[in-house]
Short mmCIF file of C-alpha atoms and ligand atoms in Angstrom, two decimals:
data_model
loop_
_atom_site.label_atom_id
_atom_site.label_comp_id
_atom_site.label_asym_id
_atom_site.label_seq_id
_atom_site.Cartn_x
_atom_site.Cartn_y
_atom_site.Cartn_z
CA MET A 1 -30.11 60.05 -61.23
CA ASN A 2 -27.19 58.03 -59.99
CA SER A 3 -27.45 57.63 -56.20
CA GLY A 4 -23.84 56.54 -55.81
CA LEU A 5 -25.21 53.37 -54.16
CA PRO A 6 -25.29 49.99 -55.85
CA SER A 7 -28.85 49.06 -56.94
CA ILE A 8 -30.48 52.35 -55.87
CA GLU A 9 -31.66 54.85 -58.46
CA ILE A 10 -33.16 58.23 -57.56
CA ARG A 11 -35.95 59.32 -59.89
CA ARG A 12 -38.24 62.31 -60.17
CA LEU A 13 -41.81 61.32 -59.33
CA ALA A 14 -42.71 63.05 -62.60
CA ASP A 15 -40.77 60.31 -64.43
CA VAL A 16 -42.30 57.39 -62.49
CA PRO A 17 -45.92 58.50 -61.88
CA GLN A 18 -46.98 54.86 -61.46
CA VAL A 19 -45.43 54.82 -57.96
CA ALA A 20 -47.44 57.87 -56.76
CA PRO A 21 -50.31 55.81 -55.21
CA PHE A 22 -47.82 53.71 -53.22
CA LEU A 23 -45.83 56.81 -52.21
CA LYS A 24 -48.91 58.68 -51.01
CA ALA A 25 -50.19 55.69 -49.01
CA TRP A 26 -46.77 55.30 -47.38
CA LEU A 27 -46.52 59.01 -46.48
CA LEU A 28 -50.07 58.99 -45.15
CA GLU A 29 -49.25 56.02 -42.93
CA GLU A 30 -45.96 57.52 -41.67
CA TRP A 31 -47.22 61.07 -41.17
CA GLU A 32 -50.92 60.61 -40.52
CA SER A 33 -51.11 63.54 -38.13
CA TRP A 34 -49.94 65.81 -40.96
CA TYR A 35 -51.46 64.26 -44.09
CA GLY A 36 -54.46 62.49 -42.51
CA PRO A 37 -58.01 63.86 -42.66
CA ASP A 38 -57.53 65.92 -39.49
CA GLY A 39 -54.06 67.19 -40.36
CA PRO A 40 -53.00 70.45 -42.06
CA GLY A 41 -51.16 68.79 -44.98
CA ASP A 42 -52.62 68.22 -48.44
CA ILE A 43 -50.93 65.16 -49.89
CA ASP A 44 -52.28 65.63 -53.40
CA ALA A 45 -50.92 69.17 -53.55
CA ALA A 46 -47.60 68.15 -51.99
CA TYR A 47 -47.14 65.12 -54.29
CA PRO A 48 -49.06 65.91 -57.46
CA THR A 49 -49.50 62.77 -59.57
CA ARG A 50 -48.79 64.79 -62.69
CA ALA A 51 -45.79 66.51 -61.11
CA ASP A 52 -43.78 68.66 -63.48
CA GLY A 53 -40.08 68.06 -62.90
CA ASN A 54 -39.31 71.70 -63.69
CA ARG A 55 -41.73 73.33 -61.27
CA LEU A 56 -41.97 73.03 -57.51
CA PRO A 57 -42.94 70.80 -55.82
CA VAL A 58 -40.39 68.30 -57.18
CA PRO A 59 -40.77 65.00 -55.32
CA LEU A 60 -37.93 62.48 -55.70
CA VAL A 61 -38.05 58.76 -54.98
CA ALA A 62 -35.26 56.27 -54.33
CA MET A 63 -36.02 52.97 -56.06
CA ASP A 64 -34.27 49.66 -55.70
CA ASP A 65 -33.46 47.23 -58.49
CA ALA A 66 -36.90 45.62 -58.10
CA ASP A 67 -38.47 49.07 -58.73
CA ALA A 68 -39.69 49.29 -55.11
CA VAL A 69 -39.79 52.76 -53.54
CA VAL A 70 -37.36 52.74 -50.60
CA GLY A 71 -37.07 56.46 -49.88
CA THR A 72 -38.28 59.91 -50.77
CA ILE A 73 -37.60 63.64 -50.42
CA CYS A 74 -39.43 66.62 -51.90
CA ILE A 75 -38.27 70.10 -52.90
CA ARG A 76 -41.07 72.55 -52.33
CA GLU A 77 -41.96 76.16 -51.67
CA GLN A 78 -42.16 76.69 -47.95
CA THR A 79 -45.21 78.21 -46.36
CA SER A 80 -46.06 79.12 -42.79
CA PRO A 81 -44.42 78.94 -40.27
CA HIS A 82 -41.13 79.02 -42.23
CA ALA A 83 -42.08 81.01 -45.32
CA GLN A 84 -38.79 82.92 -45.17
CA PHE A 85 -36.89 79.64 -45.61
CA SER A 86 -37.79 78.69 -49.16
CA PRO A 87 -37.37 76.56 -51.20
CA TRP A 88 -37.28 73.70 -48.77
CA ALA A 89 -36.37 70.01 -48.91
CA GLY A 90 -39.00 68.18 -46.89
CA GLY A 91 -40.52 64.77 -46.44
CA LEU A 92 -37.21 62.92 -46.14
CA LEU A 93 -38.14 59.32 -45.42
CA VAL A 94 -36.37 55.98 -45.88
CA ALA A 95 -38.03 52.56 -45.53
CA ARG A 96 -37.36 51.20 -42.06
CA ASP A 97 -35.61 48.08 -43.28
CA ARG A 98 -33.36 50.08 -45.61
CA ARG A 99 -32.02 52.65 -43.15
CA ARG A 100 -28.32 53.13 -42.35
CA GLN A 101 -27.30 52.14 -45.85
CA GLY A 102 -26.68 55.64 -47.17
CA ILE A 103 -30.06 56.14 -48.87
CA GLY A 104 -31.00 59.19 -46.77
CA THR A 105 -27.67 60.80 -47.59
CA ALA A 106 -28.14 60.00 -51.29
CA LEU A 107 -31.61 61.60 -51.23
CA VAL A 108 -30.29 64.79 -49.61
CA LYS A 109 -27.54 64.96 -52.25
CA ALA A 110 -30.10 64.38 -55.02
CA ALA A 111 -32.28 67.19 -53.64
CA GLU A 112 -29.25 69.51 -53.65
CA ASP A 113 -28.47 68.55 -57.27
CA GLU A 114 -32.09 68.98 -58.36
CA ALA A 115 -32.40 72.35 -56.64
CA ARG A 116 -29.20 73.47 -58.36
CA ARG A 117 -30.61 72.32 -61.70
CA LEU A 118 -33.73 74.41 -61.02
CA GLY A 119 -31.60 77.51 -60.39
CA VAL A 120 -32.10 77.56 -56.62
CA ARG A 121 -29.29 79.46 -54.84
CA LYS A 122 -30.04 78.46 -51.27
CA LEU A 123 -31.92 75.40 -50.05
CA TYR A 124 -33.40 74.90 -46.57
CA LEU A 125 -34.63 71.98 -44.52
CA GLU A 126 -35.69 71.30 -40.97
CA THR A 127 -34.59 68.19 -39.17
CA HIS A 128 -33.41 66.56 -36.01
CA ALA A 129 -33.13 62.92 -37.20
CA ALA A 130 -31.07 63.80 -40.27
CA ALA A 131 -28.92 66.50 -38.63
CA SER A 132 -25.70 64.51 -38.84
CA ILE A 133 -26.35 63.76 -42.54
CA VAL A 134 -26.81 67.40 -43.50
CA VAL A 135 -24.02 68.75 -41.29
CA ARG A 136 -21.63 66.25 -42.90
CA ARG A 137 -22.75 67.61 -46.27
CA GLY A 138 -21.92 71.18 -45.29
CA TRP A 139 -25.33 72.52 -44.30
CA SER A 140 -25.42 75.13 -41.49
CA ALA A 141 -28.02 75.59 -38.76
CA VAL A 142 -29.78 78.92 -39.29
CA ALA A 143 -32.78 78.89 -36.92
CA PRO A 144 -34.63 76.78 -34.37
CA GLY A 145 -37.19 74.40 -35.82
CA GLU A 146 -40.73 73.81 -34.63
CA PRO A 147 -41.37 73.88 -31.73
CA ALA A 148 -38.71 76.48 -31.04
CA ASP A 149 -37.66 74.74 -27.82
CA GLY A 150 -37.49 71.30 -29.51
CA PRO A 151 -34.44 69.53 -30.91
CA ALA A 152 -35.10 70.24 -34.60
CA MET A 153 -33.19 72.99 -36.40
CA VAL A 154 -33.59 74.71 -39.75
CA TYR A 155 -30.50 74.16 -41.92
CA ALA A 156 -29.42 75.93 -45.09
CA LEU A 157 -27.01 75.15 -47.90
CA ASP A 158 -25.65 77.62 -50.46
CA LEU A 159 -25.78 75.88 -53.82
C1 COA B 201 -33.53 60.13 -41.01
C2 COA B 201 -33.52 59.10 -42.14
C3 COA B 201 -34.13 59.71 -43.39
C4 COA B 201 -32.07 58.67 -42.42
O1 COA B 201 -32.08 57.78 -43.53
P1 COA B 201 -30.91 56.70 -43.74
O2 COA B 201 -31.09 56.11 -45.08
O3 COA B 201 -30.83 55.80 -42.59
O4 COA B 201 -29.64 57.68 -43.77
P2 COA B 201 -28.12 57.27 -44.04
O5 COA B 201 -28.01 55.79 -44.14
O6 COA B 201 -27.63 58.08 -45.17
O7 COA B 201 -27.42 57.80 -42.73
C5 COA B 201 -27.86 57.36 -41.45
C6 COA B 201 -26.68 56.87 -40.64
O8 COA B 201 -26.27 55.62 -41.16
C7 COA B 201 -24.87 55.66 -41.41
N1 COA B 201 -24.60 54.77 -42.54
C8 COA B 201 -24.76 55.03 -43.85
N2 COA B 201 -24.42 53.96 -44.57
C9 COA B 201 -24.07 53.01 -43.68
C10 COA B 201 -23.63 51.68 -43.81
N3 COA B 201 -23.49 51.12 -45.02
N4 COA B 201 -23.38 50.98 -42.70
C11 COA B 201 -23.54 51.52 -41.47
N5 COA B 201 -23.94 52.80 -41.28
C12 COA B 201 -24.21 53.51 -42.38
C13 COA B 201 -24.60 57.09 -41.73
O9 COA B 201 -23.24 57.41 -41.54
C14 COA B 201 -25.47 57.78 -40.71
O10 COA B 201 -24.84 57.76 -39.45
P3 COA B 201 -25.13 58.89 -38.35
O11 COA B 201 -26.47 58.55 -37.76
O12 COA B 201 -24.02 58.76 -37.42
O13 COA B 201 -25.15 60.18 -39.09
C15 COA B 201 -34.32 57.82 -41.72
O14 COA B 201 -33.86 57.36 -40.47
C16 COA B 201 -35.84 58.05 -41.64
O15 COA B 201 -36.55 57.89 -42.63
N6 COA B 201 -36.33 58.42 -40.44
C17 COA B 201 -37.75 58.65 -40.23
C18 COA B 201 -38.24 59.93 -40.91
C19 COA B 201 -37.43 61.14 -40.47
O16 COA B 201 -37.15 61.31 -39.29
N7 COA B 201 -37.06 61.95 -41.46
C20 COA B 201 -36.27 63.16 -41.24
C21 COA B 201 -37.15 64.32 -41.23
S1 COA B 201 -36.37 65.64 -42.09
#
């Protein structure tokens, strides 16, 4: 997938399974409270090594011209507490030293394109940090995020 950025390519994890161990270690480090041993997340289920690009979850990775993973996003079925907002683009993350270069925006756009390809009519995500990115891309706030009195909102985009 063309990211629109020089030297960044966005790939389905299904097409580059060799980066899955790095991706999982990175996500575990960044979101230990979710994916760690005491957290509710199951990283192997969320990022299956043998992911099928035509069935959710569809993890995407942004790779640079040295084939290093510099960002990720994942389209998945949503479960509790937001089961009514599904499918969902989650796990948006860009390497710290590569932020503010447009990679996050490119990943959101790639998730939109992938969801469209999969026949999704409406895509959701929850964010505070990426709010300006999604609002610029035409997403609308549809509900408070978690916790309900926090700054995060659930956004939706008609595809
Ligand atoms: C949130 C996050 C994904 C954004 O990724 P990113 O790659 O920095 O996103 P972008 O570069 O597309 O956009 C970020 C900002 O940089 C600006 N920007 C983009 N390219 C730029 C450039 N070449 N020069 C200067 N600024 C640039 C964008 O306009 C945007 O500005 P804004 O904050 O006013 O909206 C990243 O900060 C991150 O991984 N955060 C930690 C995890 C997280 O919070 N994830 C969100 C949960 S859903």
